[in-house]
PDB file of C-alpha atoms in Angstrom:
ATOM      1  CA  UNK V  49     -28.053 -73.031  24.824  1.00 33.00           C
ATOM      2  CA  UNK V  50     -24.619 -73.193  26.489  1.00 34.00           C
ATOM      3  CA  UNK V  51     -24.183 -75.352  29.421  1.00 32.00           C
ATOM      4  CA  UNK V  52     -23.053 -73.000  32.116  1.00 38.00           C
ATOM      5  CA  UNK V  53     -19.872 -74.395  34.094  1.00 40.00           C
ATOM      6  CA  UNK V  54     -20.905 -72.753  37.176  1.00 40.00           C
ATOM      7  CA  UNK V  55     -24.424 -72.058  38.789  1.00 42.00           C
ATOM      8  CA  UNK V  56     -24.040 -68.153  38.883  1.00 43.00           C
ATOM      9  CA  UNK V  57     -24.366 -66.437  35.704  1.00 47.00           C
ATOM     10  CA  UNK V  58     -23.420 -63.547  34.130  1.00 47.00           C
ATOM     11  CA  UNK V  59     -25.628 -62.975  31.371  1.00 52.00           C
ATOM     12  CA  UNK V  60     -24.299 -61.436  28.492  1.00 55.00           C
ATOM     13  CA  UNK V  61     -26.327 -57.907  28.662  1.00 53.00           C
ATOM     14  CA  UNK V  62     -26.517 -55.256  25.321  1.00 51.00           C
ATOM     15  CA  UNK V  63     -24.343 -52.536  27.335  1.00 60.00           C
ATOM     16  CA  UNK V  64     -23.482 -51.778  30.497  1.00 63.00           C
ATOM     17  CA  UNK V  65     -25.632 -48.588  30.750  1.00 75.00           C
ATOM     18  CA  UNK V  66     -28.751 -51.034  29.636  1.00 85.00           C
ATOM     19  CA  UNK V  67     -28.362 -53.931  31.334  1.00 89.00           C
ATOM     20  CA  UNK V  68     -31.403 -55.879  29.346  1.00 92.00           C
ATOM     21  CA  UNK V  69     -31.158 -58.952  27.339  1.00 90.00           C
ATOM     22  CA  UNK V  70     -33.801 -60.920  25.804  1.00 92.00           C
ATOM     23  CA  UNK V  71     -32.934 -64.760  25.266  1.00 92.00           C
ATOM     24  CA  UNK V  72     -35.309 -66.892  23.066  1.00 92.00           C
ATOM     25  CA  UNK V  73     -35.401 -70.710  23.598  1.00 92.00           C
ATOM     26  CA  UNK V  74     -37.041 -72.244  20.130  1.00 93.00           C
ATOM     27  CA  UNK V  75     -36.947 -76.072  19.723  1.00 92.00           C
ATOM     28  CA  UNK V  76     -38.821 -77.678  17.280  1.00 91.00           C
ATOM     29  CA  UNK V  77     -38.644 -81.142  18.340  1.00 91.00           C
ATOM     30  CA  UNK V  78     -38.082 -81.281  22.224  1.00 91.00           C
ATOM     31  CA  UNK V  79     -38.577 -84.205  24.414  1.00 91.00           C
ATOM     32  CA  UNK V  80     -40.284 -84.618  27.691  1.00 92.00           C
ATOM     33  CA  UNK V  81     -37.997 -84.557  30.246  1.00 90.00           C
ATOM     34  CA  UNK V  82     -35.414 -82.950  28.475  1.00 90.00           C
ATOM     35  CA  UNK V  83     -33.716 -79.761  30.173  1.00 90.00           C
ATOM     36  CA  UNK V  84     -34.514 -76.761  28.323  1.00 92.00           C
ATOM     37  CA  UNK V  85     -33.199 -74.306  31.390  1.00 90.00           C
ATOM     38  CA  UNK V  86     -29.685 -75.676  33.017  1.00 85.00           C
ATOM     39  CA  UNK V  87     -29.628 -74.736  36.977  1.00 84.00           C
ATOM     40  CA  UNK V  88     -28.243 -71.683  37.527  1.00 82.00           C
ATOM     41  CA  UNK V  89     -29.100 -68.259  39.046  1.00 82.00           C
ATOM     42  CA  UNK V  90     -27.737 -64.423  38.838  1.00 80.00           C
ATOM     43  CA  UNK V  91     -28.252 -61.320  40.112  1.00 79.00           C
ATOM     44  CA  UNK V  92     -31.047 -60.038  37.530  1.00 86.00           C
ATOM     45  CA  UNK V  93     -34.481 -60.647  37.064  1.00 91.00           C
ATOM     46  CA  UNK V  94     -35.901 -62.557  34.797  1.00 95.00           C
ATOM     47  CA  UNK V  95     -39.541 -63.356  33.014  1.00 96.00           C
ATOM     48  CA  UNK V  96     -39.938 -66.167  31.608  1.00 97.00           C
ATOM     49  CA  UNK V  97     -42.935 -66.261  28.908  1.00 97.00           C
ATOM     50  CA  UNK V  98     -44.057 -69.684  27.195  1.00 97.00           C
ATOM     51  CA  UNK V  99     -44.924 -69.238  23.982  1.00 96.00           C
ATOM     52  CA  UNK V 100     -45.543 -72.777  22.963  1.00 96.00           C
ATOM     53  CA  UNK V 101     -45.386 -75.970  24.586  1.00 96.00           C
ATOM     54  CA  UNK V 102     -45.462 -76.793  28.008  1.00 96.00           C
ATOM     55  CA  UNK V 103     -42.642 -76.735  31.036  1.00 96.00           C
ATOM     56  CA  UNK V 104     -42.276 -77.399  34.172  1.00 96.00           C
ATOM     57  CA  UNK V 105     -39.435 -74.393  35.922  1.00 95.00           C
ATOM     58  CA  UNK V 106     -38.280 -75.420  39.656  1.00 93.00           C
ATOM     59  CA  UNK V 107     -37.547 -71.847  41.160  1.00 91.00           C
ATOM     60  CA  UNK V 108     -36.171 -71.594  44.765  1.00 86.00           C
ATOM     61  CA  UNK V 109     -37.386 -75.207  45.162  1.00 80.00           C
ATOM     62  CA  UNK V 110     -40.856 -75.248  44.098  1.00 89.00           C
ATOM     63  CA  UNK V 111     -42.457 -76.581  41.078  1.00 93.00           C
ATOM     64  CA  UNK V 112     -44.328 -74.386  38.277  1.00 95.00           C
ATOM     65  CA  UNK V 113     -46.128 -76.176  35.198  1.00 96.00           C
ATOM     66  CA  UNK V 114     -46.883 -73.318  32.466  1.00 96.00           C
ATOM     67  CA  UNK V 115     -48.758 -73.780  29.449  1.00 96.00           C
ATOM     68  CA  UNK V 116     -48.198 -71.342  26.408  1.00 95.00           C
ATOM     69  CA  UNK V 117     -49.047 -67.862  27.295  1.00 94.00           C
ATOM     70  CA  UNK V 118     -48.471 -68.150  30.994  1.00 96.00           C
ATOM     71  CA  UNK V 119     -45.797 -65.812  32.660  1.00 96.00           C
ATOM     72  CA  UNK V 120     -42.992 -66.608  35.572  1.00 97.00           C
ATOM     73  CA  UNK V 121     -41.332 -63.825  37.774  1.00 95.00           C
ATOM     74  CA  UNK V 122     -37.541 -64.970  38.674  1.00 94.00           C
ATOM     75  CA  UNK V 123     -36.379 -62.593  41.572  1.00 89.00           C
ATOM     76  CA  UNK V 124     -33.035 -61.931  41.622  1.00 84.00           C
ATOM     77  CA  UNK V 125     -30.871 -64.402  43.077  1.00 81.00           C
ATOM     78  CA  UNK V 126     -33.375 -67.171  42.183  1.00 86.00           C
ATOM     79  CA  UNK V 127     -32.429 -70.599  41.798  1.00 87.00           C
ATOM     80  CA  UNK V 128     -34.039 -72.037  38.586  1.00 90.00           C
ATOM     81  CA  UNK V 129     -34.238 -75.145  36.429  1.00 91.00           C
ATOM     82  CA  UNK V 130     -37.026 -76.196  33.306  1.00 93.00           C
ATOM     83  CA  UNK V 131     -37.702 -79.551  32.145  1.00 94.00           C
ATOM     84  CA  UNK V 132     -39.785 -79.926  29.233  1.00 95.00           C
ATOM     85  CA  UNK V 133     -42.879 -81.646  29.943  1.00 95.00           C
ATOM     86  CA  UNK V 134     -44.275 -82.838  26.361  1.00 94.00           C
ATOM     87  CA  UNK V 135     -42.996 -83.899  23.043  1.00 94.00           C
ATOM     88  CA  UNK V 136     -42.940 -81.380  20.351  1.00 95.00           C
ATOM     89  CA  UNK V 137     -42.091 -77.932  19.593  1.00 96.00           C
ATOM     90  CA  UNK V 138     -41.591 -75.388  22.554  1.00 96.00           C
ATOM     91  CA  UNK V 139     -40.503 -71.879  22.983  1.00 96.00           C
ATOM     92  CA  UNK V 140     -40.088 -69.453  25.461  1.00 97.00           C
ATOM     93  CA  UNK V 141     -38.682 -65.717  25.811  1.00 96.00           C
ATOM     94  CA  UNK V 142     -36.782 -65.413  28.813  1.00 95.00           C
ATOM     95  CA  UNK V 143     -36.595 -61.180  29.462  1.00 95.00           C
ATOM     96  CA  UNK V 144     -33.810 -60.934  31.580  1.00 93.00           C
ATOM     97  CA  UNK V 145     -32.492 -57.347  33.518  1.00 91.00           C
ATOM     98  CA  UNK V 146     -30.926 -55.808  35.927  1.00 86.00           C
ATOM     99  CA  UNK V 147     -32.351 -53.296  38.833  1.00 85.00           C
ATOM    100  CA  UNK V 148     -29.982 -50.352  38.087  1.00 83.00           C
ATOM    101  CA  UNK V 149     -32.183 -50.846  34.399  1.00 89.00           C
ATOM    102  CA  UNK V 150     -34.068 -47.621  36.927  1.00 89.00           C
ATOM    103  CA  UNK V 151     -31.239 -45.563  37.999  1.00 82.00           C
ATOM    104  CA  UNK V 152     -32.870 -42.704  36.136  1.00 83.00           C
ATOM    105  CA  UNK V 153     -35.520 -42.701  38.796  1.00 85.00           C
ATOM    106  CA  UNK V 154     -34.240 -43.111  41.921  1.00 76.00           C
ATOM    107  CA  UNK V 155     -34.994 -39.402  42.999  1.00 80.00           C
ATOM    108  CA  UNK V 156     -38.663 -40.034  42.005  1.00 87.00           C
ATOM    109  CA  UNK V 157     -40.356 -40.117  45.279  1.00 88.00           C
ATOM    110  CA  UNK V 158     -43.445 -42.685  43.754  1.00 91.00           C
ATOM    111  CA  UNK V 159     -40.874 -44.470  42.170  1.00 90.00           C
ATOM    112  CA  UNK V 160     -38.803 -44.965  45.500  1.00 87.00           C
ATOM    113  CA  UNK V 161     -42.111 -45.951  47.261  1.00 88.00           C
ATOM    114  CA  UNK V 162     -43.875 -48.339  44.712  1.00 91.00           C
ATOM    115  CA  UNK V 163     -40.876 -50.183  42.497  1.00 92.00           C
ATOM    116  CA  UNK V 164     -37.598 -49.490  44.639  1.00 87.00           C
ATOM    117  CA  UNK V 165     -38.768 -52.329  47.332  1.00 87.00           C
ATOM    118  CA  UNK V 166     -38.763 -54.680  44.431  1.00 89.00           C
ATOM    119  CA  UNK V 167     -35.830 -53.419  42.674  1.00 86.00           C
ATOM    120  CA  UNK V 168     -33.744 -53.843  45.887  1.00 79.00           C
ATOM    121  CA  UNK V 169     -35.354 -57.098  46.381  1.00 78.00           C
ATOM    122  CA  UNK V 170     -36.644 -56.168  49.720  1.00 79.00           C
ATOM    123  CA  UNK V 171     -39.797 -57.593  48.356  1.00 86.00           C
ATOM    124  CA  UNK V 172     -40.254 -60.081  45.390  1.00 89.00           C
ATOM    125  CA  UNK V 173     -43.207 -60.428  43.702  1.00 93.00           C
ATOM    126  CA  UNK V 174     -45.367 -63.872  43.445  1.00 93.00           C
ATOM    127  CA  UNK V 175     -43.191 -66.466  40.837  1.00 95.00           C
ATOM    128  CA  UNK V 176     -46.977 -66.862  39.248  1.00 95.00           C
ATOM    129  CA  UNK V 177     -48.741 -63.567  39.156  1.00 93.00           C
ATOM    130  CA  UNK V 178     -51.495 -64.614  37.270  1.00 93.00           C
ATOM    131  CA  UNK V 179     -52.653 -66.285  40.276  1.00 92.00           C
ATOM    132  CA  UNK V 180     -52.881 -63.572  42.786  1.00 90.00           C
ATOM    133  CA  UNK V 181     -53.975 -60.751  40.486  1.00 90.00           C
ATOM    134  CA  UNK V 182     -57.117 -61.591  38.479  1.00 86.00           C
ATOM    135  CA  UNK V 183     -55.934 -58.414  36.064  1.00 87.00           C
ATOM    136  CA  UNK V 184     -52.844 -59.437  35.724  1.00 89.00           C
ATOM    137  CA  UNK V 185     -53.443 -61.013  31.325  1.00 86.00           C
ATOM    138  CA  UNK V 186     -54.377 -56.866  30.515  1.00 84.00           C
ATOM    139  CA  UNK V 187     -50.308 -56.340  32.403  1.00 85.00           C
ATOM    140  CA  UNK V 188     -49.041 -59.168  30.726  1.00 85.00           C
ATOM    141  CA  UNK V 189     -49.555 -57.502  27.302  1.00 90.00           C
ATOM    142  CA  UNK V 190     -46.672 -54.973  28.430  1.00 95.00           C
ATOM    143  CA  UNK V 191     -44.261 -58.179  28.319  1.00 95.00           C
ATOM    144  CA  UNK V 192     -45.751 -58.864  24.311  1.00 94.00           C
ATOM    145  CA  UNK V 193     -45.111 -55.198  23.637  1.00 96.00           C
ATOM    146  CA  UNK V 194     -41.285 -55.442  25.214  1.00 96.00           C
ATOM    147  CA  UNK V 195     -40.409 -58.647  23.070  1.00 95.00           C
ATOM    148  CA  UNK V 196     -41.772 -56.527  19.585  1.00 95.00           C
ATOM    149  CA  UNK V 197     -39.706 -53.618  20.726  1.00 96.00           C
ATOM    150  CA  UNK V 198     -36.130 -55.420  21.093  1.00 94.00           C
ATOM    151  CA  UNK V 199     -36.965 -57.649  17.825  1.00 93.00           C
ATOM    152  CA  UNK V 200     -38.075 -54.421  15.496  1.00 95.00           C
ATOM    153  CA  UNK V 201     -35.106 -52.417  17.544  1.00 93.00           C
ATOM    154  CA  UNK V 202     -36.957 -49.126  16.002  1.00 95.00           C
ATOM    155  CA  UNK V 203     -35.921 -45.686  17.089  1.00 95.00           C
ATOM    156  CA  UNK V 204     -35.128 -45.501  21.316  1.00 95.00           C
ATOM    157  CA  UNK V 205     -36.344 -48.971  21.576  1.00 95.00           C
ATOM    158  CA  UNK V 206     -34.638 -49.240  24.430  1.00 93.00           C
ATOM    159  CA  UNK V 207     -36.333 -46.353  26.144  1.00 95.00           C
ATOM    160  CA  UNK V 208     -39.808 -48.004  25.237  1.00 96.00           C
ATOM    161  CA  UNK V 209     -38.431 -51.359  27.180  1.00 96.00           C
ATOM    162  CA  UNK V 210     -37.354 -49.158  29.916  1.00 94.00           C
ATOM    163  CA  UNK V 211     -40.048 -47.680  30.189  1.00 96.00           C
ATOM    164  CA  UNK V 212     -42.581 -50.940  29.835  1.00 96.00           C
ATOM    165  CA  UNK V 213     -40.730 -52.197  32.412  1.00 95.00           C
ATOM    166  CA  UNK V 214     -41.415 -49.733  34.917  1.00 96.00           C
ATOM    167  CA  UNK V 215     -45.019 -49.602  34.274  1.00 96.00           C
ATOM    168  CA  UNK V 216     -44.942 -53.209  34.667  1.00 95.00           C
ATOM    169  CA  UNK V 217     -43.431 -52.723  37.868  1.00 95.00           C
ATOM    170  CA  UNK V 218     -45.386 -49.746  39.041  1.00 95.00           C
ATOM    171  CA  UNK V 219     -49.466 -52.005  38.063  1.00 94.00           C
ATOM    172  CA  UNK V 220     -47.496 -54.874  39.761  1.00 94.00           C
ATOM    173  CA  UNK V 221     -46.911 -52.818  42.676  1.00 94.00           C
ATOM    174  CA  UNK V 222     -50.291 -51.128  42.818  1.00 91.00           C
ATOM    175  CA  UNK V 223     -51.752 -54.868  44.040  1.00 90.00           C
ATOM    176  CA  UNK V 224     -49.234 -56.722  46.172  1.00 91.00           C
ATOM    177  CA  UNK V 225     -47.406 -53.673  47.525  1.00 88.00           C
ATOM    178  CA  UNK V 226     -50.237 -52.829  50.722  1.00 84.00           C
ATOM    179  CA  UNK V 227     -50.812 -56.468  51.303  1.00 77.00           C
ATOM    180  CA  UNK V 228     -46.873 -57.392  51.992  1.00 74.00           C
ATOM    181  CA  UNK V 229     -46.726 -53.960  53.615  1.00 72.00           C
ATOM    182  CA  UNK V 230     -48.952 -55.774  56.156  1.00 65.00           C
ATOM    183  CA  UNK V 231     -47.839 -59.142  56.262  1.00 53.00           C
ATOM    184  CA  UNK V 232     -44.128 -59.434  57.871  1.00 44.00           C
ATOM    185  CA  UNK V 233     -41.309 -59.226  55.868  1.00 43.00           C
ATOM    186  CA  UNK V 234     -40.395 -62.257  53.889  1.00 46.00           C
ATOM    187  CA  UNK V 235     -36.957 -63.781  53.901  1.00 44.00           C
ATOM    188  CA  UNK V 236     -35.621 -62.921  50.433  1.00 37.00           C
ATOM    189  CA  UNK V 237     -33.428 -65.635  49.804  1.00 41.00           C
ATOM    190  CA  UNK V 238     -34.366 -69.797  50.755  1.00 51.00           C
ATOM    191  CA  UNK V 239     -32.244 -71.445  53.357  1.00 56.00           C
ATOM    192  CA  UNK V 240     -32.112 -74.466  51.051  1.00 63.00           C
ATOM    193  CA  UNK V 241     -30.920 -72.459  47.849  1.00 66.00           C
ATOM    194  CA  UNK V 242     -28.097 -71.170  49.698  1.00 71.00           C
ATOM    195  CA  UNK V 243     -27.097 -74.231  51.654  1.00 78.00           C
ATOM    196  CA  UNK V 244     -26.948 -76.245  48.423  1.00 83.00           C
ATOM    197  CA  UNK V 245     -25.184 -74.013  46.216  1.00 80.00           C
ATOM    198  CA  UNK V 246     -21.456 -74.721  46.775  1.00 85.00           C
ATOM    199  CA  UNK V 247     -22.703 -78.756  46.402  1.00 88.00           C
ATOM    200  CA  UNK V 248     -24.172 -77.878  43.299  1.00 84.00           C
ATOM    201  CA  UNK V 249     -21.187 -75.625  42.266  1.00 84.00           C
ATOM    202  CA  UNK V 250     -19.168 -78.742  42.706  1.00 86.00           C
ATOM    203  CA  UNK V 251     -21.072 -81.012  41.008  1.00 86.00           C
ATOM    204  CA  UNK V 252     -21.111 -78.561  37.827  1.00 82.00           C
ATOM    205  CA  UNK V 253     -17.131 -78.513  37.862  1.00 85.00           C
ATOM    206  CA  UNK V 254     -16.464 -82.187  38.964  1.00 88.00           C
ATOM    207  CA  UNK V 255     -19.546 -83.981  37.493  1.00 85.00           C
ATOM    208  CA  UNK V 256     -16.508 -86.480  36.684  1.00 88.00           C
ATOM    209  CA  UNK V 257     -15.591 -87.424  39.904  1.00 90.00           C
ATOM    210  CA  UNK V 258     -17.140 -89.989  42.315  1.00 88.00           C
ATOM    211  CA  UNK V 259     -19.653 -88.999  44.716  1.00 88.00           C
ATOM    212  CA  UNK V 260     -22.249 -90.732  46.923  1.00 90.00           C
ATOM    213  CA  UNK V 261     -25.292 -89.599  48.069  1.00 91.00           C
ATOM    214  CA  UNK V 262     -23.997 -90.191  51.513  1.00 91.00           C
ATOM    215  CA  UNK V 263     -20.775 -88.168  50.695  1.00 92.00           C
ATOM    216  CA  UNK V 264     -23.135 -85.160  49.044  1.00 92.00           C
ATOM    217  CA  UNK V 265     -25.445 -85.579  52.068  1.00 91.00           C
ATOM    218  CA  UNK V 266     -22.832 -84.254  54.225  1.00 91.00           C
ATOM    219  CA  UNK V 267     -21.698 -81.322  52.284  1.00 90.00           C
ATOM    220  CA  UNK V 268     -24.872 -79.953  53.469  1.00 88.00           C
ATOM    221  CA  UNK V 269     -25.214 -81.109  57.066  1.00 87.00           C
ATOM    222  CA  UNK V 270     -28.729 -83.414  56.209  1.00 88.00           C
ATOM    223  CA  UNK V 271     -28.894 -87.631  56.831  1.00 88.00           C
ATOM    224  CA  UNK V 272     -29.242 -88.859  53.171  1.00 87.00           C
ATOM    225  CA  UNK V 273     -33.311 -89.227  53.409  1.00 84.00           C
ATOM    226  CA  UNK V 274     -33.737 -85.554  53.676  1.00 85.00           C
ATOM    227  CA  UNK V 275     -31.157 -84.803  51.192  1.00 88.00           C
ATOM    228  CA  UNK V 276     -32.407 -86.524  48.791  1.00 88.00           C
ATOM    229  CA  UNK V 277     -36.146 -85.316  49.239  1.00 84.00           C
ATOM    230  CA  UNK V 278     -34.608 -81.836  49.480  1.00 85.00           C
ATOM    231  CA  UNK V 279     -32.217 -82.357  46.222  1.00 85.00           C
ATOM    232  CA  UNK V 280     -35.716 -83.802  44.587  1.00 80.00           C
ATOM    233  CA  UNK V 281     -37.398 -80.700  45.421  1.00 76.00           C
ATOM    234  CA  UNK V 282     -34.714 -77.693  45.023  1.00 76.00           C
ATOM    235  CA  UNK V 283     -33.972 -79.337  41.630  1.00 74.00           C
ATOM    236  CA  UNK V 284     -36.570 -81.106  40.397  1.00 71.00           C
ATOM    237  CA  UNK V 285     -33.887 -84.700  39.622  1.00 78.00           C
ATOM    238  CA  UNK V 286     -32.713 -87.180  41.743  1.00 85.00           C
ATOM    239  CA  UNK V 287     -28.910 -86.663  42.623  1.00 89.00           C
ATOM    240  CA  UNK V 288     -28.019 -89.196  40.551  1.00 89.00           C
ATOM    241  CA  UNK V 289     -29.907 -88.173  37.806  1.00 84.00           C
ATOM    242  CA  UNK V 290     -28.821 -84.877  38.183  1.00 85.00           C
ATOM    243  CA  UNK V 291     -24.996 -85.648  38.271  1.00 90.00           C
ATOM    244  CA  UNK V 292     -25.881 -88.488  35.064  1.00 88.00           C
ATOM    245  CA  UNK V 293     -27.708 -84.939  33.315  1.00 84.00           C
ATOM    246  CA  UNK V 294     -24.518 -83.055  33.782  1.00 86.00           C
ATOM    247  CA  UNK V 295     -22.335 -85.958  32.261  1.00 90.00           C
ATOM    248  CA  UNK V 296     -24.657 -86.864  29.403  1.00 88.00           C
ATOM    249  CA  UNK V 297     -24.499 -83.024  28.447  1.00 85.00           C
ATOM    250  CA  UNK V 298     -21.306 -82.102  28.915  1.00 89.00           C
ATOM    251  CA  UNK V 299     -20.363 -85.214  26.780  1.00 91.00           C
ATOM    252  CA  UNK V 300     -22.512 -83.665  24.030  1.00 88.00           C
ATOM    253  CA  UNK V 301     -20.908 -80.723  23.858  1.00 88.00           C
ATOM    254  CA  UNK V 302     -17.760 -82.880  23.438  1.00 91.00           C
ATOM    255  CA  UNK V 303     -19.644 -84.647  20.754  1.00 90.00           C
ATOM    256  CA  UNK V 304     -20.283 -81.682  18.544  1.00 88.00           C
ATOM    257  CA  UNK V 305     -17.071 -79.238  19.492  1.00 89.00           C
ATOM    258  CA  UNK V 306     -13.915 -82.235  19.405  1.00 89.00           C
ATOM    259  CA  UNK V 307     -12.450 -84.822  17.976  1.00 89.00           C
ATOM    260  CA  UNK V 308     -12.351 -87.257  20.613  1.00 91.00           C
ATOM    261  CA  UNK V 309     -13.431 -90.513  20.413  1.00 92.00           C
ATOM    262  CA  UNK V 310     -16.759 -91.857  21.878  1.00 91.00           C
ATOM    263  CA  UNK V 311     -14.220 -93.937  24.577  1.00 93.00           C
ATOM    264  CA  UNK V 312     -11.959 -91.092  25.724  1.00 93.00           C
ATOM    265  CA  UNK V 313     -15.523 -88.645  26.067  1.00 93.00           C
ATOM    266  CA  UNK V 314     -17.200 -91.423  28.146  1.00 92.00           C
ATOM    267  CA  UNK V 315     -13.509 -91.452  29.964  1.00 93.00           C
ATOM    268  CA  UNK V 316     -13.800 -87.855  30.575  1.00 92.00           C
ATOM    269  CA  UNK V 317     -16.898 -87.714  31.877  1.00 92.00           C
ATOM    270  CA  UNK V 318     -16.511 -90.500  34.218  1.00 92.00           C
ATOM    271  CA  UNK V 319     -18.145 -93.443  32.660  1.00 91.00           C
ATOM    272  CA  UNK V 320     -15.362 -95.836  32.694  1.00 88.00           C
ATOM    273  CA  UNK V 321     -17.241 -98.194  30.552  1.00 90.00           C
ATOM    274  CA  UNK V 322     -17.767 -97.365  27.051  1.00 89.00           C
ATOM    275  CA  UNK V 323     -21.324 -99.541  26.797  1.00 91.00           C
ATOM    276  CA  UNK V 324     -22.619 -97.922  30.079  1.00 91.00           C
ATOM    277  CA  UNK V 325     -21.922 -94.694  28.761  1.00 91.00           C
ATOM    278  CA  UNK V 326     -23.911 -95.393  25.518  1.00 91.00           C
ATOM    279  CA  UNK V 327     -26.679 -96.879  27.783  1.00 89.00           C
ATOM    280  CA  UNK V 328     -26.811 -93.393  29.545  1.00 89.00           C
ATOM    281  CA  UNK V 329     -26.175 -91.101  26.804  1.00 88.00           C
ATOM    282  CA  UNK V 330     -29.540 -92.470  24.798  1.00 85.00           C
ATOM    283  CA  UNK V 331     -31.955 -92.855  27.701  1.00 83.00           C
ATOM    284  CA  UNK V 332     -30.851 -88.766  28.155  1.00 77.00           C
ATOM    285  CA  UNK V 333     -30.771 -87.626  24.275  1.00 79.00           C
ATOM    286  CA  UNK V 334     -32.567 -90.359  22.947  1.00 78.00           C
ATOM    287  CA  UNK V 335     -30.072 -91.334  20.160  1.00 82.00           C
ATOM    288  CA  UNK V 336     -26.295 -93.111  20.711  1.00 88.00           C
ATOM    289  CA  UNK V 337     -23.149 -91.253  20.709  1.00 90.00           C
ATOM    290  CA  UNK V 338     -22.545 -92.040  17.237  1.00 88.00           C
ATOM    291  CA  UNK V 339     -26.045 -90.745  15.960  1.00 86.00           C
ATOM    292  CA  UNK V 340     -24.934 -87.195  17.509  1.00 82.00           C
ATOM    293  CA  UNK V 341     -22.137 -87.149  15.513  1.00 81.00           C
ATOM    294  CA  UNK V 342     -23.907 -88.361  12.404  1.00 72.00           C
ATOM    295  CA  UNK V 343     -26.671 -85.394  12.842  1.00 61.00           C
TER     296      UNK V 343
END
């Protein structure tokens, strides 16, 4: 997976008049802890499904642990970040999209009253679904039958995703739609996510650069005990672990893409000393420097 350089993406979709992707995320040997989802967020949605293994995905600041065959909603403009949580083999299916995916039916009156308030994000549904919707494993199937369709890419596949999709959507709809109709209108987009973004930005483009936590702390207007218990939560890492995470894998890429040696990467990654860096790089990937290069 490429690291992104800034927090919003722009996923790569098939065309622009189908603006689906699927992404699959296969390791074979990963390690607990490791980062299997960099922090980012974009203007789709996505669904993440585990498949095998076990994760744990921060989204808009709060935790979600997901076994294989569990299923996470991402609402569009979501802030998200996955740490593996055991050693071994994991994979998930990330089904990412965007809302104009239903510009077809925007004249359909149903349509316009059941999916459009999700589409336009004027409602989100729950990041867990399972949990609010007993029925929800019979819905979930729809998700199996989307993956098979882009994999076998048969004739109008991508009419049959559409179209799953929307039904998703639509049984979604069916059971939270009346009960947020009632409730008052949630804020679509956290307070925190927002706030922290350009510091994160930053730290993504500069990881190199010097920072303290008191320095970061007032980026973002907070005394350094509530940033950091914020930063812990919206993340998942410590600031300093999250600024070492961004070194350690930026420094990988390095590894495998230049020629530089293992002094000038630690040099351009802001680990002035050479042993430090070394230190750093293995408690991260669990190997040296040299043993990446060696692979």
């Amino acid at each position: 997976m490429t690291y992104p350089k800034e927090l919003k993406e722009y996923p790569q979709l098939e065309q622009k008049t189908y603006p689906f992707r699927l992404f699959i995320n296969d390791r074979q040997e990963a390690k607990a802890g490791e980062n299997i989802l960099f922090i980012h967020w974009h203007e789709h949605f996505e669904i993440i499904v585990m498949q095998r293994g076990s994760a744990i995905f921060h989204v808009d600041s709060h935790p979600y642990e997901v076994e294989a065959g569990e299923v996470l909603f991402v609402p569009s403009g979501g802030l998200h970040v996955g740490y593996c949580l055991k050693d071994g083999p994991l994979r998930y299916t990330s089904i990412v999209f965007h809302g104009s995916l239903f510009e077809d039916w925007k004249q359909d009156p149903q349509h316009e009253q059941f999916v459009e308030p999700y589409v336009s994000n004027r409602y989100q549904f729950p990041v867990r679904p399972a949990e609010h919707m007993p029925s929800f494993a019979a819905q979930s199937a729809l998700l199996q039958s989307i993956i098979e369709e882009d994999q076998v890419k048969g004739p109008a596949y991508q009419l049959a995703i559409k179209n799953y999709l929307h039904l998703l959507f639509t049984l979604l709809s069916r059971n939270f739609l009346p009960q947020q109709l009632v409730g008052s209108p949630k804020e679509h987009h956290s307070f925190n996510r927002e706030r922290f973004k350009p510091l994160l930005t930053h730290v993504e483009e500069h990881f190199a650069d010097k920072i303290t936590i008191e320095q970061a702390a007032k980026t973002v207007n907070l005394n350094p005990y509530h940033f950091c218990k914020t930063f812990k939560k919206l993340t998942g890492r410590t600031f300093i672990d999250y600024v070492n995470l961004c070194r350690v894998n930026e420094a990988e890429r390095l590894l495998l893409e230049s020629n530089l040696s293992i002094t000038e990467i630690a040099g351009r990654v802001g680990c002035d000393n050479p042993n430090y860096f070394t230190k750093l790089f293995k408690q991260y990937k669990g190997m040296t420097p040299s043993g990446v290069r060696k692979v």
